[in-house]
Amino acid sequence: MPTSVSENEPHKARGMAESFGVDAERYDRTRPPYPDAMVERIVTACPGPDVLDVGCGTGIAARQFRAAGCTVLGVEPDARMADFARRAGFEVEVATFEAWDPAGRTFDAVVAGTAWHWIDPVAGAAKAAEALRPGGRLALFWHVFEPPAAVAEALAAVYRRVVPDSPISFQPATSSVDPYQGLFAKVAGGIRDAGAFGDPEEWRYDWQRFYTRDEWLDQLPTSGALTWLPPDKLAEVLADVGAAIDRMGGGFTMTYATVVVTAARA
């Protein structure tokens, strides 16, 4: 797993935060969707169907909430990602969430899929409280995963060699959730500091997915640690990781946990 930038303050790394649109089509094609049970639970816990999707990207989560009967407005700082989501039929406003203006509008849910770590946890929670109706729900969720040791170690080794001065490092963890616990605690603390929510809860959904070598190498460049690499350095990273997967037989099973940090507007 990558270790977060700036001592777990990735929202300060704006260049990385707004780099994902460099290949929006690849991002949309390769990033996994969220568990249906998670979407259903969030929708059931909300007082109505109006959803604000923060950092909506290409609309991966937005499509799932729309399929569950919701009306979704996106906020996205990268205009390239916003354009992709618009082509899927979503209204998207281009802004960082901290600077976004609700203009008096309120919603039944504010959600963020693998995006809230790019947002100041205190200012973001305060803005979410402003945008939520009483009883509305803030639901922030991430895919947490740890590749098999051989893949994780190959990625860490080549990344240290190719980008020794990177603000992100890759360090294999003892548990897939461990690297994120500091982030989850900071997110929950921001929600509490906003003073407008009930106690935050944490929901977890465990699942697995098998990746072939080509499937994993297709997704890997969408990582924030890799989106800004020049082509020659990215090719070197992919070659070493691909060789590690080849040694494993050409594929592997990834174990995921999708974790939700959520609270209701008081």
mmCIF file of C-alpha atoms in Angstrom:
data_model
loop_
_atom_site.group_PDB
_atom_site.id
_atom_site.type_symbol
_atom_site.label_atom_id
_atom_site.label_comp_id
_atom_site.label_asym_id
_atom_site.label_seq_id
_atom_site.Cartn_x
_atom_site.Cartn_y
_atom_site.Cartn_z
ATOM 1 C CA MET A 1 0.000 0.000 0.000
ATOM 2 C CA PRO A 2 1.214 3.537 -0.622
ATOM 3 C CA THR A 3 2.018 5.599 2.428
ATOM 4 C CA SER A 4 0.093 8.889 2.323
ATOM 5 C CA VAL A 5 1.812 12.122 1.395
ATOM 6 C CA SER A 6 2.640 14.884 3.851
ATOM 7 C CA GLU A 7 2.195 12.776 6.955
ATOM 8 C CA ASN A 8 -1.295 11.645 6.010
ATOM 9 C CA GLU A 9 -2.348 15.033 4.650
ATOM 10 C CA PRO A 10 -2.774 14.205 0.961
ATOM 11 C CA HIS A 11 -5.273 17.051 0.501
ATOM 12 C CA LYS A 12 -2.256 19.372 0.420
ATOM 13 C CA ALA A 13 -0.783 17.603 -2.639
ATOM 14 C CA ARG A 14 -3.006 19.375 -5.172
ATOM 15 C CA GLY A 15 -0.964 18.409 -8.217
ATOM 16 C CA MET A 16 -1.468 14.738 -7.450
ATOM 17 C CA ALA A 17 -5.088 15.228 -6.388
ATOM 18 C CA GLU A 18 -5.954 16.750 -9.768
ATOM 19 C CA SER A 19 -3.857 14.436 -11.958
ATOM 20 C CA PHE A 20 -6.316 11.583 -12.500
ATOM 21 C CA GLY A 21 -7.875 13.082 -15.608
ATOM 22 C CA VAL A 22 -4.667 12.445 -17.545
ATOM 23 C CA ASP A 23 -6.364 9.220 -18.721
ATOM 24 C CA ALA A 24 -9.994 9.411 -17.628
ATOM 25 C CA GLU A 25 -11.060 6.554 -19.896
ATOM 26 C CA ARG A 26 -8.514 4.179 -18.339
ATOM 27 C CA TYR A 27 -9.545 5.306 -14.862
ATOM 28 C CA ASP A 28 -13.198 4.577 -15.564
ATOM 29 C CA ARG A 29 -12.458 1.266 -17.279
ATOM 30 C CA THR A 30 -10.175 -0.192 -14.622
ATOM 31 C CA ARG A 31 -11.240 1.172 -11.238
ATOM 32 C CA PRO A 32 -13.579 -1.281 -9.487
ATOM 33 C CA PRO A 33 -17.132 -0.327 -8.517
ATOM 34 C CA TYR A 34 -18.379 -0.400 -4.930
ATOM 35 C CA PRO A 35 -20.304 -3.239 -3.267
ATOM 36 C CA ASP A 36 -24.007 -3.089 -4.068
ATOM 37 C CA ALA A 37 -24.799 -3.829 -0.423
ATOM 38 C CA MET A 38 -22.900 -0.691 0.594
ATOM 39 C CA VAL A 39 -24.811 1.492 -1.860
ATOM 40 C CA GLU A 40 -28.131 0.005 -0.724
ATOM 41 C CA ARG A 41 -27.313 0.598 2.951
ATOM 42 C CA ILE A 42 -26.367 4.234 2.344
ATOM 43 C CA VAL A 43 -29.503 4.876 0.296
ATOM 44 C CA THR A 44 -31.704 3.209 2.915
ATOM 45 C CA ALA A 45 -30.127 5.326 5.672
ATOM 46 C CA CYS A 46 -30.919 8.613 3.861
ATOM 47 C CA PRO A 47 -34.155 10.599 4.137
ATOM 48 C CA GLY A 48 -34.468 11.025 0.379
ATOM 49 C CA PRO A 49 -32.869 10.415 -3.036
ATOM 50 C CA ASP A 50 -30.882 13.617 -3.631
ATOM 51 C CA VAL A 51 -27.154 12.836 -3.583
ATOM 52 C CA LEU A 52 -24.122 15.092 -3.838
ATOM 53 C CA ASP A 53 -21.104 13.093 -5.051
ATOM 54 C CA VAL A 54 -17.884 14.811 -3.967
ATOM 55 C CA GLY A 55 -14.856 14.122 -6.134
ATOM 56 C CA CYS A 56 -17.145 12.222 -8.467
ATOM 57 C CA GLY A 57 -14.387 11.530 -10.991
ATOM 58 C CA THR A 58 -15.729 9.730 -14.046
ATOM 59 C CA GLY A 59 -18.964 8.808 -12.263
ATOM 60 C CA ILE A 60 -18.209 5.278 -11.055
ATOM 61 C CA ALA A 61 -20.070 5.658 -7.750
ATOM 62 C CA ALA A 62 -22.568 8.098 -9.255
ATOM 63 C CA ARG A 63 -23.756 5.465 -11.734
ATOM 64 C CA GLN A 64 -24.362 3.036 -8.880
ATOM 65 C CA PHE A 65 -26.367 5.569 -6.867
ATOM 66 C CA ARG A 66 -28.360 6.513 -9.947
ATOM 67 C CA ALA A 67 -29.134 2.835 -10.554
ATOM 68 C CA ALA A 68 -30.384 2.676 -6.940
ATOM 69 C CA GLY A 69 -32.931 5.413 -7.692
ATOM 70 C CA CYS A 70 -31.011 8.532 -6.686
ATOM 71 C CA THR A 71 -30.565 11.868 -8.399
ATOM 72 C CA VAL A 72 -26.851 12.733 -8.360
ATOM 73 C CA LEU A 73 -25.003 16.030 -8.656
ATOM 74 C CA GLY A 74 -21.227 15.761 -8.938
ATOM 75 C CA VAL A 75 -18.486 18.095 -7.728
ATOM 76 C CA GLU A 76 -15.081 17.418 -9.286
ATOM 77 C CA PRO A 77 -11.888 19.528 -9.366
ATOM 78 C CA ASP A 78 -10.514 17.964 -12.577
ATOM 79 C CA ALA A 79 -12.358 19.270 -15.645
ATOM 80 C CA ARG A 80 -11.275 16.237 -17.693
ATOM 81 C CA MET A 81 -12.898 13.833 -15.254
ATOM 82 C CA ALA A 82 -15.986 16.054 -15.033
ATOM 83 C CA ASP A 83 -16.369 16.004 -18.818
ATOM 84 C CA PHE A 84 -16.280 12.191 -18.791
ATOM 85 C CA ALA A 85 -19.001 12.035 -16.126
ATOM 86 C CA ARG A 86 -21.127 14.513 -18.055
ATOM 87 C CA ARG A 87 -21.033 12.215 -21.073
ATOM 88 C CA ALA A 88 -22.671 9.605 -18.818
ATOM 89 C CA GLY A 89 -25.526 12.033 -18.202
ATOM 90 C CA PHE A 90 -24.500 13.629 -14.907
ATOM 91 C CA GLU A 91 -24.520 17.292 -13.979
ATOM 92 C CA VAL A 92 -21.047 18.074 -12.636
ATOM 93 C CA GLU A 93 -19.716 21.338 -11.220
ATOM 94 C CA VAL A 94 -15.952 21.855 -11.451
ATOM 95 C CA ALA A 95 -14.492 22.971 -8.112
ATOM 96 C CA THR A 96 -12.633 21.756 -5.106
ATOM 97 C CA PHE A 97 -15.212 20.854 -2.482
ATOM 98 C CA GLU A 98 -13.807 23.358 0.008
ATOM 99 C CA ALA A 99 -14.360 26.174 -2.537
ATOM 100 C CA TRP A 100 -17.643 24.858 -3.972
ATOM 101 C CA ASP A 101 -20.738 26.998 -3.378
ATOM 102 C CA PRO A 102 -23.911 25.097 -2.425
ATOM 103 C CA ALA A 103 -25.863 28.265 -3.339
ATOM 104 C CA GLY A 104 -28.584 27.366 -0.869
ATOM 105 C CA ARG A 105 -29.041 23.839 -2.222
ATOM 106 C CA THR A 106 -29.336 20.935 0.190
ATOM 107 C CA PHE A 107 -29.124 17.171 -0.258
ATOM 108 C CA ASP A 108 -30.148 13.950 1.449
ATOM 109 C CA ALA A 109 -26.648 12.495 1.185
ATOM 110 C CA VAL A 110 -23.127 13.716 0.607
ATOM 111 C CA VAL A 111 -20.968 10.831 -0.578
ATOM 112 C CA ALA A 112 -17.344 10.516 -1.676
ATOM 113 C CA GLY A 113 -15.843 7.405 -3.248
ATOM 114 C CA THR A 114 -12.067 7.126 -2.841
ATOM 115 C CA ALA A 115 -11.858 10.920 -2.845
ATOM 116 C CA TRP A 116 -12.248 12.415 0.641
ATOM 117 C CA HIS A 117 -8.515 12.042 1.447
ATOM 118 C CA TRP A 118 -7.965 14.837 -1.121
ATOM 119 C CA ILE A 119 -10.232 17.132 0.951
ATOM 120 C CA ASP A 120 -9.394 18.942 4.167
ATOM 121 C CA PRO A 121 -11.130 16.766 6.781
ATOM 122 C CA VAL A 122 -12.388 19.650 8.920
ATOM 123 C CA ALA A 123 -13.339 22.138 6.183
ATOM 124 C CA GLY A 124 -14.846 19.304 4.148
ATOM 125 C CA ALA A 125 -17.045 18.094 6.979
ATOM 126 C CA ALA A 126 -18.219 21.654 7.652
ATOM 127 C CA LYS A 127 -19.115 22.130 3.959
ATOM 128 C CA ALA A 128 -20.934 18.773 3.947
ATOM 129 C CA ALA A 129 -22.962 19.855 6.988
ATOM 130 C CA GLU A 130 -23.927 23.035 5.132
ATOM 131 C CA ALA A 131 -25.099 21.006 2.131
ATOM 132 C CA LEU A 132 -27.063 18.347 4.058
ATOM 133 C CA ARG A 133 -30.674 18.468 5.138
ATOM 134 C CA PRO A 134 -31.385 17.546 8.765
ATOM 135 C CA GLY A 135 -31.097 13.780 9.018
ATOM 136 C CA GLY A 136 -29.064 13.628 5.804
ATOM 137 C CA ARG A 137 -26.051 11.364 5.710
ATOM 138 C CA LEU A 138 -22.373 11.933 5.046
ATOM 139 C CA ALA A 139 -20.887 8.682 3.679
ATOM 140 C CA LEU A 140 -17.205 8.512 2.736
ATOM 141 C CA PHE A 141 -15.815 5.253 1.399
ATOM 142 C CA TRP A 142 -12.618 3.692 0.121
ATOM 143 C CA HIS A 143 -11.391 0.428 -1.330
ATOM 144 C CA VAL A 144 -8.630 -0.846 0.940
ATOM 145 C CA PHE A 145 -6.387 -3.582 -0.422
ATOM 146 C CA GLU A 146 -2.971 -5.160 -0.215
ATOM 147 C CA PRO A 147 -1.564 -6.999 -3.226
ATOM 148 C CA PRO A 148 0.192 -10.323 -2.689
ATOM 149 C CA ALA A 149 3.618 -9.863 -1.117
ATOM 150 C CA ALA A 150 5.512 -10.558 -4.349
ATOM 151 C CA VAL A 151 3.575 -7.857 -6.221
ATOM 152 C CA ALA A 152 3.749 -5.334 -3.368
ATOM 153 C CA GLU A 153 7.486 -5.863 -2.872
ATOM 154 C CA ALA A 154 8.234 -5.541 -6.603
ATOM 155 C CA LEU A 155 6.269 -2.276 -6.742
ATOM 156 C CA ALA A 156 8.005 -0.897 -3.643
ATOM 157 C CA ALA A 157 11.471 -1.813 -4.938
ATOM 158 C CA VAL A 158 11.070 -0.381 -8.434
ATOM 159 C CA TYR A 159 9.357 2.744 -7.134
ATOM 160 C CA ARG A 160 12.205 3.457 -4.707
ATOM 161 C CA ARG A 161 14.674 3.008 -7.550
ATOM 162 C CA VAL A 162 12.822 4.983 -10.229
ATOM 163 C CA VAL A 163 11.411 7.784 -8.040
ATOM 164 C CA PRO A 164 13.635 7.958 -4.942
ATOM 165 C CA ASP A 165 12.460 11.478 -4.036
ATOM 166 C CA SER A 166 8.728 10.772 -4.334
ATOM 167 C CA PRO A 167 6.439 12.068 -1.565
ATOM 168 C CA ILE A 168 4.767 8.640 -1.642
ATOM 169 C CA SER A 169 6.406 5.368 -0.726
ATOM 170 C CA PHE A 170 5.125 1.814 -1.004
ATOM 171 C CA GLN A 171 5.412 -0.335 2.087
ATOM 172 C CA PRO A 172 3.781 -3.770 2.368
ATOM 173 C CA ALA A 173 1.459 -3.876 5.385
ATOM 174 C CA THR A 174 0.545 -6.615 7.803
ATOM 175 C CA SER A 175 -3.180 -6.003 7.209
ATOM 176 C CA SER A 176 -4.982 -4.379 4.301
ATOM 177 C CA VAL A 177 -6.780 -1.901 6.582
ATOM 178 C CA ASP A 178 -3.720 -0.927 8.673
ATOM 179 C CA PRO A 179 -2.359 1.794 6.359
ATOM 180 C CA TYR A 180 -5.747 3.512 6.313
ATOM 181 C CA GLN A 181 -6.483 3.565 10.042
ATOM 182 C CA GLY A 182 -4.781 6.922 10.513
ATOM 183 C CA LEU A 183 -6.794 8.336 7.627
ATOM 184 C CA PHE A 184 -10.078 6.964 8.970
ATOM 185 C CA ALA A 185 -9.349 8.417 12.399
ATOM 186 C CA LYS A 186 -8.576 11.822 10.872
ATOM 187 C CA VAL A 187 -11.775 11.722 8.789
ATOM 188 C CA ALA A 188 -13.873 10.806 11.841
ATOM 189 C CA GLY A 189 -12.164 13.569 13.819
ATOM 190 C CA GLY A 190 -13.059 16.111 11.144
ATOM 191 C CA ILE A 191 -16.696 14.997 11.275
ATOM 192 C CA ARG A 192 -16.752 15.401 15.065
ATOM 193 C CA ASP A 193 -15.051 18.792 14.863
ATOM 194 C CA ALA A 194 -17.746 20.061 12.488
ATOM 195 C CA GLY A 195 -20.167 19.829 15.429
ATOM 196 C CA ALA A 196 -23.124 19.089 13.179
ATOM 197 C CA PHE A 197 -23.203 15.282 13.054
ATOM 198 C CA GLY A 198 -23.950 12.316 15.229
ATOM 199 C CA ASP A 199 -21.164 9.928 16.148
ATOM 200 C CA PRO A 200 -19.313 8.589 13.079
ATOM 201 C CA GLU A 201 -19.680 4.899 12.301
ATOM 202 C CA GLU A 202 -17.456 2.582 10.289
ATOM 203 C CA TRP A 203 -18.961 -0.025 7.964
ATOM 204 C CA ARG A 204 -16.872 -2.680 6.214
ATOM 205 C CA TYR A 205 -17.523 -4.920 3.200
ATOM 206 C CA ASP A 206 -15.033 -7.685 2.307
ATOM 207 C CA TRP A 207 -14.717 -9.069 -1.215
ATOM 208 C CA GLN A 208 -12.179 -10.443 -3.700
ATOM 209 C CA ARG A 209 -11.281 -10.018 -7.338
ATOM 210 C CA PHE A 210 -8.942 -11.984 -9.599
ATOM 211 C CA TYR A 211 -6.605 -9.944 -11.812
ATOM 212 C CA THR A 212 -4.649 -11.140 -14.802
ATOM 213 C CA ARG A 213 -1.266 -9.526 -15.361
ATOM 214 C CA ASP A 214 -2.665 -7.264 -18.086
ATOM 215 C CA GLU A 215 -5.698 -6.240 -16.030
ATOM 216 C CA TRP A 216 -3.567 -5.157 -13.065
ATOM 217 C CA LEU A 217 -1.031 -3.322 -15.219
ATOM 218 C CA ASP A 218 -3.936 -1.531 -16.925
ATOM 219 C CA GLN A 219 -5.249 -0.262 -13.586
ATOM 220 C CA LEU A 220 -1.919 0.503 -11.909
ATOM 221 C CA PRO A 221 -1.218 3.769 -13.814
ATOM 222 C CA THR A 222 -4.438 5.254 -12.358
ATOM 223 C CA SER A 223 -2.830 5.317 -8.898
ATOM 224 C CA GLY A 224 -2.117 8.818 -7.635
ATOM 225 C CA ALA A 225 1.477 7.780 -7.048
ATOM 226 C CA LEU A 226 1.900 6.981 -10.753
ATOM 227 C CA THR A 227 -0.338 9.388 -12.696
ATOM 228 C CA TRP A 228 2.361 12.057 -12.821
ATOM 229 C CA LEU A 229 5.302 9.827 -13.822
ATOM 230 C CA PRO A 230 6.898 10.405 -17.248
ATOM 231 C CA PRO A 231 6.297 7.546 -19.723
ATOM 232 C CA ASP A 232 9.780 6.025 -19.440
ATOM 233 C CA LYS A 233 9.646 5.771 -15.661
ATOM 234 C CA LEU A 234 6.082 4.440 -15.707
ATOM 235 C CA ALA A 235 7.128 1.781 -18.245
ATOM 236 C CA GLU A 236 9.929 0.680 -15.925
ATOM 237 C CA VAL A 237 7.526 0.349 -12.990
ATOM 238 C CA LEU A 238 5.046 -1.662 -15.049
ATOM 239 C CA ALA A 239 7.756 -3.952 -16.448
ATOM 240 C CA ASP A 240 9.044 -4.919 -13.001
ATOM 241 C CA VAL A 241 5.574 -5.433 -11.532
ATOM 242 C CA GLY A 242 4.526 -7.414 -14.609
ATOM 243 C CA ALA A 243 7.565 -9.681 -14.237
ATOM 244 C CA ALA A 244 6.596 -10.354 -10.617
ATOM 245 C CA ILE A 245 3.071 -11.329 -11.673
ATOM 246 C CA ASP A 246 4.474 -13.568 -14.411
ATOM 247 C CA ARG A 247 6.521 -15.401 -11.782
ATOM 248 C CA MET A 248 3.262 -15.999 -9.875
ATOM 249 C CA GLY A 249 1.666 -17.653 -12.908
ATOM 250 C CA GLY A 250 0.253 -14.612 -14.673
ATOM 251 C CA GLY A 251 -2.430 -13.503 -12.216
ATOM 252 C CA PHE A 252 -3.458 -13.175 -8.587
ATOM 253 C CA THR A 253 -6.472 -12.735 -6.321
ATOM 254 C CA MET A 254 -6.755 -9.355 -4.624
ATOM 255 C CA THR A 255 -8.525 -9.198 -1.269
ATOM 256 C CA TYR A 256 -10.457 -5.968 -0.830
ATOM 257 C CA ALA A 257 -12.202 -4.306 2.093
ATOM 258 C CA THR A 258 -14.495 -1.406 1.219
ATOM 259 C CA VAL A 259 -14.695 0.783 4.320
ATOM 260 C CA VAL A 260 -17.290 3.503 4.930
ATOM 261 C CA VAL A 261 -16.944 6.318 7.464
ATOM 262 C CA THR A 262 -20.423 7.754 7.911
ATOM 263 C CA ALA A 263 -22.511 9.996 10.141
ATOM 264 C CA ALA A 264 -25.979 11.550 10.066
ATOM 265 C CA ARG A 265 -26.569 15.318 10.082
ATOM 266 C CA ALA A 266 -27.965 16.326 13.428
#
